[in-house]
Amino acid sequence: MMDDLPTLSAEEALELTVNSGSIVCDGVPQAHDFGVDLRTYSVGPSFRGMKMIPPGLHMVVSASSELETIGMFTHLRAAEVCV
């Protein structure tokens, strides 16, 4: 799934970081699924959250299995960190 992500220059990454939001999720167990909007990833051992999320309303989901899924909406502003 990582093959479909664009490559960024250092300047582009810095601009996205300044103009986008971040979600910090420390302590999510390995092998859980975590996602924002339509992208979901299997969490690895060093997962701490997601960054470079465009400002606006987003659906955040976490799942330990198909039967145990938790979701919530959050509205992020530029440079905001949601914990």
mmCIF file of N, CA and C in Angstrom:
data_model
loop_
_atom_site.group_PDB
_atom_site.id
_atom_site.type_symbol
_atom_site.label_atom_id
_atom_site.label_comp_id
_atom_site.label_asym_id
_atom_site.label_seq_id
_atom_site.Cartn_x
_atom_site.Cartn_y
_atom_site.Cartn_z
ATOM 1 N N MET A 1 0.811 -1.188 0.000
ATOM 2 C CA MET A 1 0.000 0.000 0.000
ATOM 3 C C MET A 1 0.857 1.256 0.000
ATOM 4 N N MET A 2 2.069 1.172 0.475
ATOM 5 C CA MET A 2 2.942 2.332 0.532
ATOM 6 C C MET A 2 3.393 2.769 -0.860
ATOM 7 N N ASP A 3 3.262 1.919 -1.878
ATOM 8 C CA ASP A 3 3.697 2.259 -3.221
ATOM 9 C C ASP A 3 2.877 3.378 -3.837
ATOM 10 N N ASP A 4 1.660 3.579 -3.372
ATOM 11 C CA ASP A 4 0.800 4.602 -3.965
ATOM 12 C C ASP A 4 0.949 5.974 -3.306
ATOM 13 N N LEU A 5 1.862 6.110 -2.349
ATOM 14 C CA LEU A 5 2.078 7.392 -1.695
ATOM 15 C C LEU A 5 3.082 8.219 -2.489
ATOM 16 N N PRO A 6 2.820 9.517 -2.641
ATOM 17 C CA PRO A 6 3.739 10.357 -3.413
ATOM 18 C C PRO A 6 5.035 10.613 -2.649
ATOM 19 N N THR A 7 6.114 10.843 -3.380
ATOM 20 C CA THR A 7 7.367 11.235 -2.747
ATOM 21 C C THR A 7 7.385 12.753 -2.645
ATOM 22 N N LEU A 8 7.962 13.260 -1.567
ATOM 23 C CA LEU A 8 7.975 14.692 -1.312
ATOM 24 C C LEU A 8 9.399 15.184 -1.115
ATOM 25 N N SER A 9 9.659 16.405 -1.553
ATOM 26 C CA SER A 9 10.927 17.047 -1.224
ATOM 27 C C SER A 9 10.860 17.510 0.231
ATOM 28 N N ALA A 10 11.990 17.880 0.780
ATOM 29 C CA ALA A 10 12.026 18.362 2.164
ATOM 30 C C ALA A 10 11.172 19.625 2.320
ATOM 31 N N GLU A 11 11.203 20.497 1.314
ATOM 32 C CA GLU A 11 10.424 21.730 1.381
ATOM 33 C C GLU A 11 8.925 21.429 1.346
ATOM 34 N N GLU A 12 8.515 20.490 0.473
ATOM 35 C CA GLU A 12 7.099 20.117 0.395
ATOM 36 C C GLU A 12 6.626 19.477 1.697
ATOM 37 N N ALA A 13 7.449 18.620 2.281
ATOM 38 C CA ALA A 13 7.090 17.973 3.544
ATOM 39 C C ALA A 13 6.945 19.000 4.665
ATOM 40 N N LEU A 14 7.846 19.980 4.714
ATOM 41 C CA LEU A 14 7.757 21.018 5.739
ATOM 42 C C LEU A 14 6.492 21.851 5.562
ATOM 43 N N GLU A 15 6.172 22.208 4.318
ATOM 44 C CA GLU A 15 4.953 22.990 4.063
ATOM 45 C C GLU A 15 3.707 22.202 4.460
ATOM 46 N N LEU A 16 3.669 20.916 4.136
ATOM 47 C CA LEU A 16 2.523 20.089 4.531
ATOM 48 C C LEU A 16 2.411 19.965 6.040
ATOM 49 N N THR A 17 3.536 19.835 6.718
ATOM 50 C CA THR A 17 3.527 19.720 8.171
ATOM 51 C C THR A 17 2.987 20.988 8.815
ATOM 52 N N VAL A 18 3.378 22.150 8.308
ATOM 53 C CA VAL A 18 2.929 23.425 8.861
ATOM 54 C C VAL A 18 1.453 23.671 8.558
ATOM 55 N N ASN A 19 0.997 23.265 7.379
ATOM 56 C CA ASN A 19 -0.367 23.565 6.937
ATOM 57 C C ASN A 19 -1.345 22.418 7.143
ATOM 58 N N SER A 20 -0.935 21.379 7.839
ATOM 59 C CA SER A 20 -1.790 20.210 8.064
ATOM 60 C C SER A 20 -1.857 19.889 9.547
ATOM 61 N N GLY A 21 -2.764 18.990 9.894
ATOM 62 C CA GLY A 21 -2.910 18.563 11.278
ATOM 63 C C GLY A 21 -2.236 17.229 11.540
ATOM 64 N N SER A 22 -2.157 16.859 12.803
ATOM 65 C CA SER A 22 -1.585 15.581 13.226
ATOM 66 C C SER A 22 -2.488 14.935 14.268
ATOM 67 N N ILE A 23 -2.467 13.615 14.302
ATOM 68 C CA ILE A 23 -3.193 12.857 15.318
ATOM 69 C C ILE A 23 -2.176 11.996 16.046
ATOM 70 N N VAL A 24 -2.075 12.183 17.367
ATOM 71 C CA VAL A 24 -1.159 11.400 18.193
ATOM 72 C C VAL A 24 -1.951 10.298 18.869
ATOM 73 N N CYS A 25 -1.510 9.054 18.701
ATOM 74 C CA CYS A 25 -2.192 7.885 19.280
ATOM 75 C C CYS A 25 -1.149 6.954 19.872
ATOM 76 N N ASP A 26 -0.567 7.344 20.952
ATOM 77 C CA ASP A 26 0.451 6.515 21.598
ATOM 78 C C ASP A 26 -0.215 5.363 22.341
ATOM 79 N N GLY A 27 0.366 4.188 22.261
ATOM 80 C CA GLY A 27 -0.145 3.045 23.002
ATOM 81 C C GLY A 27 -1.112 2.168 22.234
ATOM 82 N N VAL A 28 -1.268 2.379 20.931
ATOM 83 C CA VAL A 28 -2.122 1.491 20.134
ATOM 84 C C VAL A 28 -1.384 0.169 19.958
ATOM 85 N N PRO A 29 -1.996 -0.961 20.323
ATOM 86 C CA PRO A 29 -1.308 -2.249 20.231
ATOM 87 C C PRO A 29 -0.933 -2.617 18.793
ATOM 88 N N GLN A 30 0.189 -3.277 18.668
ATOM 89 C CA GLN A 30 0.646 -3.742 17.361
ATOM 90 C C GLN A 30 -0.402 -4.674 16.745
ATOM 91 N N ALA A 31 -0.552 -4.609 15.440
ATOM 92 C CA ALA A 31 -1.482 -5.415 14.642
ATOM 93 C C ALA A 31 -2.907 -4.864 14.641
ATOM 94 N N HIS A 32 -3.197 -3.800 15.397
ATOM 95 C CA HIS A 32 -4.482 -3.114 15.272
ATOM 96 C C HIS A 32 -4.506 -2.395 13.931
ATOM 97 N N ASP A 33 -5.679 -2.118 13.443
ATOM 98 C CA ASP A 33 -5.826 -1.282 12.255
ATOM 99 C C ASP A 33 -6.156 0.131 12.716
ATOM 100 N N PHE A 34 -5.563 1.104 12.042
ATOM 101 C CA PHE A 34 -5.814 2.509 12.357
ATOM 102 C C PHE A 34 -5.953 3.246 11.044
ATOM 103 N N GLY A 35 -6.938 4.148 10.972
ATOM 104 C CA GLY A 35 -7.120 4.855 9.715
ATOM 105 C C GLY A 35 -7.761 6.210 9.865
ATOM 106 N N VAL A 36 -7.566 7.016 8.827
ATOM 107 C CA VAL A 36 -8.195 8.317 8.709
ATOM 108 C C VAL A 36 -8.875 8.351 7.349
ATOM 109 N N ASP A 37 -10.159 8.651 7.368
ATOM 110 C CA ASP A 37 -10.981 8.692 6.164
ATOM 111 C C ASP A 37 -10.965 7.315 5.482
ATOM 112 N N LEU A 38 -10.503 7.214 4.271
ATOM 113 C CA LEU A 38 -10.563 5.936 3.550
ATOM 114 C C LEU A 38 -9.254 5.156 3.571
ATOM 115 N N ARG A 39 -8.260 5.625 4.300
ATOM 116 C CA ARG A 39 -6.974 4.912 4.381
ATOM 117 C C ARG A 39 -6.850 4.249 5.749
ATOM 118 N N THR A 40 -6.596 2.955 5.738
ATOM 119 C CA THR A 40 -6.417 2.199 6.977
ATOM 120 C C THR A 40 -5.108 1.426 6.887
ATOM 121 N N TYR A 41 -4.376 1.378 7.994
ATOM 122 C CA TYR A 41 -3.080 0.712 8.040
ATOM 123 C C TYR A 41 -3.027 -0.222 9.236
ATOM 124 N N SER A 42 -2.262 -1.279 9.109
ATOM 125 C CA SER A 42 -1.985 -2.164 10.231
ATOM 126 C C SER A 42 -0.849 -1.527 11.039
ATOM 127 N N VAL A 43 -1.061 -1.363 12.330
ATOM 128 C CA VAL A 43 -0.119 -0.660 13.200
ATOM 129 C C VAL A 43 1.097 -1.530 13.498
ATOM 130 N N GLY A 44 2.279 -0.917 13.398
ATOM 131 C CA GLY A 44 3.527 -1.597 13.722
ATOM 132 C C GLY A 44 4.008 -1.210 15.108
ATOM 133 N N PRO A 45 5.165 -1.716 15.515
ATOM 134 C CA PRO A 45 5.653 -1.489 16.878
ATOM 135 C C PRO A 45 6.036 -0.039 17.184
ATOM 136 N N SER A 46 6.350 0.756 16.180
ATOM 137 C CA SER A 46 6.766 2.140 16.449
ATOM 138 C C SER A 46 5.692 3.160 16.089
ATOM 139 N N PHE A 47 4.450 2.731 15.891
ATOM 140 C CA PHE A 47 3.362 3.642 15.537
ATOM 141 C C PHE A 47 3.059 4.605 16.678
ATOM 142 N N ARG A 48 2.974 5.883 16.364
ATOM 143 C CA ARG A 48 2.642 6.905 17.362
ATOM 144 C C ARG A 48 1.543 7.845 16.870
ATOM 145 N N GLY A 49 1.077 7.676 15.624
ATOM 146 C CA GLY A 49 0.032 8.534 15.095
ATOM 147 C C GLY A 49 0.246 8.836 13.627
ATOM 148 N N MET A 50 -0.480 9.827 13.141
ATOM 149 C CA MET A 50 -0.382 10.232 11.733
ATOM 150 C C MET A 50 -0.217 11.741 11.654
ATOM 151 N N LYS A 51 0.507 12.177 10.618
ATOM 152 C CA LYS A 51 0.702 13.604 10.402
ATOM 153 C C LYS A 51 0.379 13.938 8.950
ATOM 154 N N MET A 52 0.447 15.218 8.623
ATOM 155 C CA MET A 52 0.162 15.718 7.279
ATOM 156 C C MET A 52 -1.267 15.414 6.839
ATOM 157 N N ILE A 53 -2.201 15.562 7.783
ATOM 158 C CA ILE A 53 -3.627 15.363 7.498
ATOM 159 C C ILE A 53 -4.212 16.724 7.140
ATOM 160 N N PRO A 54 -4.825 16.850 5.971
ATOM 161 C CA PRO A 54 -5.357 18.157 5.554
ATOM 162 C C PRO A 54 -6.381 18.696 6.563
ATOM 163 N N PRO A 55 -6.450 20.015 6.706
ATOM 164 C CA PRO A 55 -7.459 20.600 7.593
ATOM 165 C C PRO A 55 -8.868 20.191 7.159
ATOM 166 N N GLY A 56 -9.751 20.059 8.141
ATOM 167 C CA GLY A 56 -11.138 19.729 7.847
ATOM 168 C C GLY A 56 -11.646 18.597 8.719
ATOM 169 N N LEU A 57 -12.830 18.125 8.383
ATOM 170 C CA LEU A 57 -13.495 17.056 9.129
ATOM 171 C C LEU A 57 -13.001 15.701 8.638
ATOM 172 N N HIS A 58 -12.652 14.818 9.569
ATOM 173 C CA HIS A 58 -12.120 13.499 9.225
ATOM 174 C C HIS A 58 -12.736 12.414 10.114
ATOM 175 N N MET A 59 -12.875 11.240 9.561
ATOM 176 C CA MET A 59 -13.313 10.054 10.301
ATOM 177 C C MET A 59 -12.064 9.274 10.699
ATOM 178 N N VAL A 60 -11.874 9.067 11.988
ATOM 179 C CA VAL A 60 -10.735 8.321 12.519
ATOM 180 C C VAL A 60 -11.256 6.996 13.038
ATOM 181 N N VAL A 61 -10.626 5.881 12.626
ATOM 182 C CA VAL A 61 -11.072 4.562 13.059
ATOM 183 C C VAL A 61 -9.906 3.754 13.624
ATOM 184 N N SER A 62 -10.237 2.887 14.567
ATOM 185 C CA SER A 62 -9.286 1.935 15.134
ATOM 186 C C SER A 62 -10.018 0.616 15.296
ATOM 187 N N ALA A 63 -9.354 -0.473 14.914
ATOM 188 C CA ALA A 63 -10.007 -1.781 14.978
ATOM 189 C C ALA A 63 -9.013 -2.850 15.408
ATOM 190 N N SER A 64 -9.447 -3.685 16.353
ATOM 191 C CA SER A 64 -8.637 -4.835 16.742
ATOM 192 C C SER A 64 -9.066 -6.067 15.967
ATOM 193 N N SER A 65 -10.274 -6.048 15.433
ATOM 194 C CA SER A 65 -10.800 -7.112 14.583
ATOM 195 C C SER A 65 -11.981 -6.540 13.811
ATOM 196 N N GLU A 66 -12.558 -7.327 12.941
ATOM 197 C CA GLU A 66 -13.718 -6.845 12.189
ATOM 198 C C GLU A 66 -14.909 -6.567 13.102
ATOM 199 N N LEU A 67 -14.943 -7.212 14.265
ATOM 200 C CA LEU A 67 -16.073 -7.048 15.176
ATOM 201 C C LEU A 67 -15.881 -5.911 16.176
ATOM 202 N N GLU A 68 -14.649 -5.471 16.365
ATOM 203 C CA GLU A 68 -14.360 -4.421 17.345
ATOM 204 C C GLU A 68 -13.752 -3.213 16.651
ATOM 205 N N THR A 69 -14.602 -2.356 16.134
ATOM 206 C CA THR A 69 -14.152 -1.146 15.454
ATOM 207 C C THR A 69 -14.711 0.071 16.168
ATOM 208 N N ILE A 70 -13.846 1.036 16.418
ATOM 209 C CA ILE A 70 -14.239 2.281 17.061
ATOM 210 C C ILE A 70 -13.953 3.412 16.083
ATOM 211 N N GLY A 71 -14.896 4.328 15.945
ATOM 212 C CA GLY A 71 -14.702 5.459 15.056
ATOM 213 C C GLY A 71 -15.154 6.746 15.693
ATOM 214 N N MET A 72 -14.581 7.842 15.249
ATOM 215 C CA MET A 72 -14.985 9.154 15.727
ATOM 216 C C MET A 72 -14.667 10.181 14.651
ATOM 217 N N PHE A 73 -15.398 11.271 14.690
ATOM 218 C CA PHE A 73 -15.111 12.378 13.796
ATOM 219 C C PHE A 73 -14.278 13.399 14.545
ATOM 220 N N THR A 74 -13.334 13.999 13.838
ATOM 221 C CA THR A 74 -12.552 15.091 14.406
ATOM 222 C C THR A 74 -12.357 16.153 13.338
ATOM 223 N N HIS A 75 -12.332 17.390 13.761
ATOM 224 C CA HIS A 75 -12.091 18.501 12.849
ATOM 225 C C HIS A 75 -10.710 19.069 13.162
ATOM 226 N N LEU A 76 -9.805 18.962 12.183
ATOM 227 C CA LEU A 76 -8.439 19.453 12.375
ATOM 228 C C LEU A 76 -8.246 20.794 11.675
ATOM 229 N N ARG A 77 -7.477 21.656 12.327
ATOM 230 C CA ARG A 77 -7.056 22.915 11.730
ATOM 231 C C ARG A 77 -5.566 22.810 11.386
ATOM 232 N N ALA A 78 -5.077 23.715 10.579
ATOM 233 C CA ALA A 78 -3.666 23.728 10.210
ATOM 234 C C ALA A 78 -2.792 23.803 11.463
ATOM 235 N N ALA A 79 -1.773 22.983 11.515
ATOM 236 C CA ALA A 79 -0.798 22.911 12.617
ATOM 237 C C ALA A 79 -1.400 22.415 13.930
ATOM 238 N N GLU A 80 -2.624 21.891 13.925
ATOM 239 C CA GLU A 80 -3.248 21.381 15.135
ATOM 240 C C GLU A 80 -2.794 19.940 15.390
ATOM 241 N N VAL A 81 -2.614 19.622 16.663
ATOM 242 C CA VAL A 81 -2.281 18.263 17.078
ATOM 243 C C VAL A 81 -3.422 17.743 17.936
ATOM 244 N N CYS A 82 -4.052 16.668 17.495
ATOM 245 C CA CYS A 82 -5.161 16.041 18.213
ATOM 246 C C CYS A 82 -4.605 14.828 18.954
ATOM 247 N N VAL A 83 -4.810 14.772 20.264
ATOM 248 C CA VAL A 83 -4.297 13.659 21.078
ATOM 249 C C VAL A 83 -5.450 12.794 21.507
#
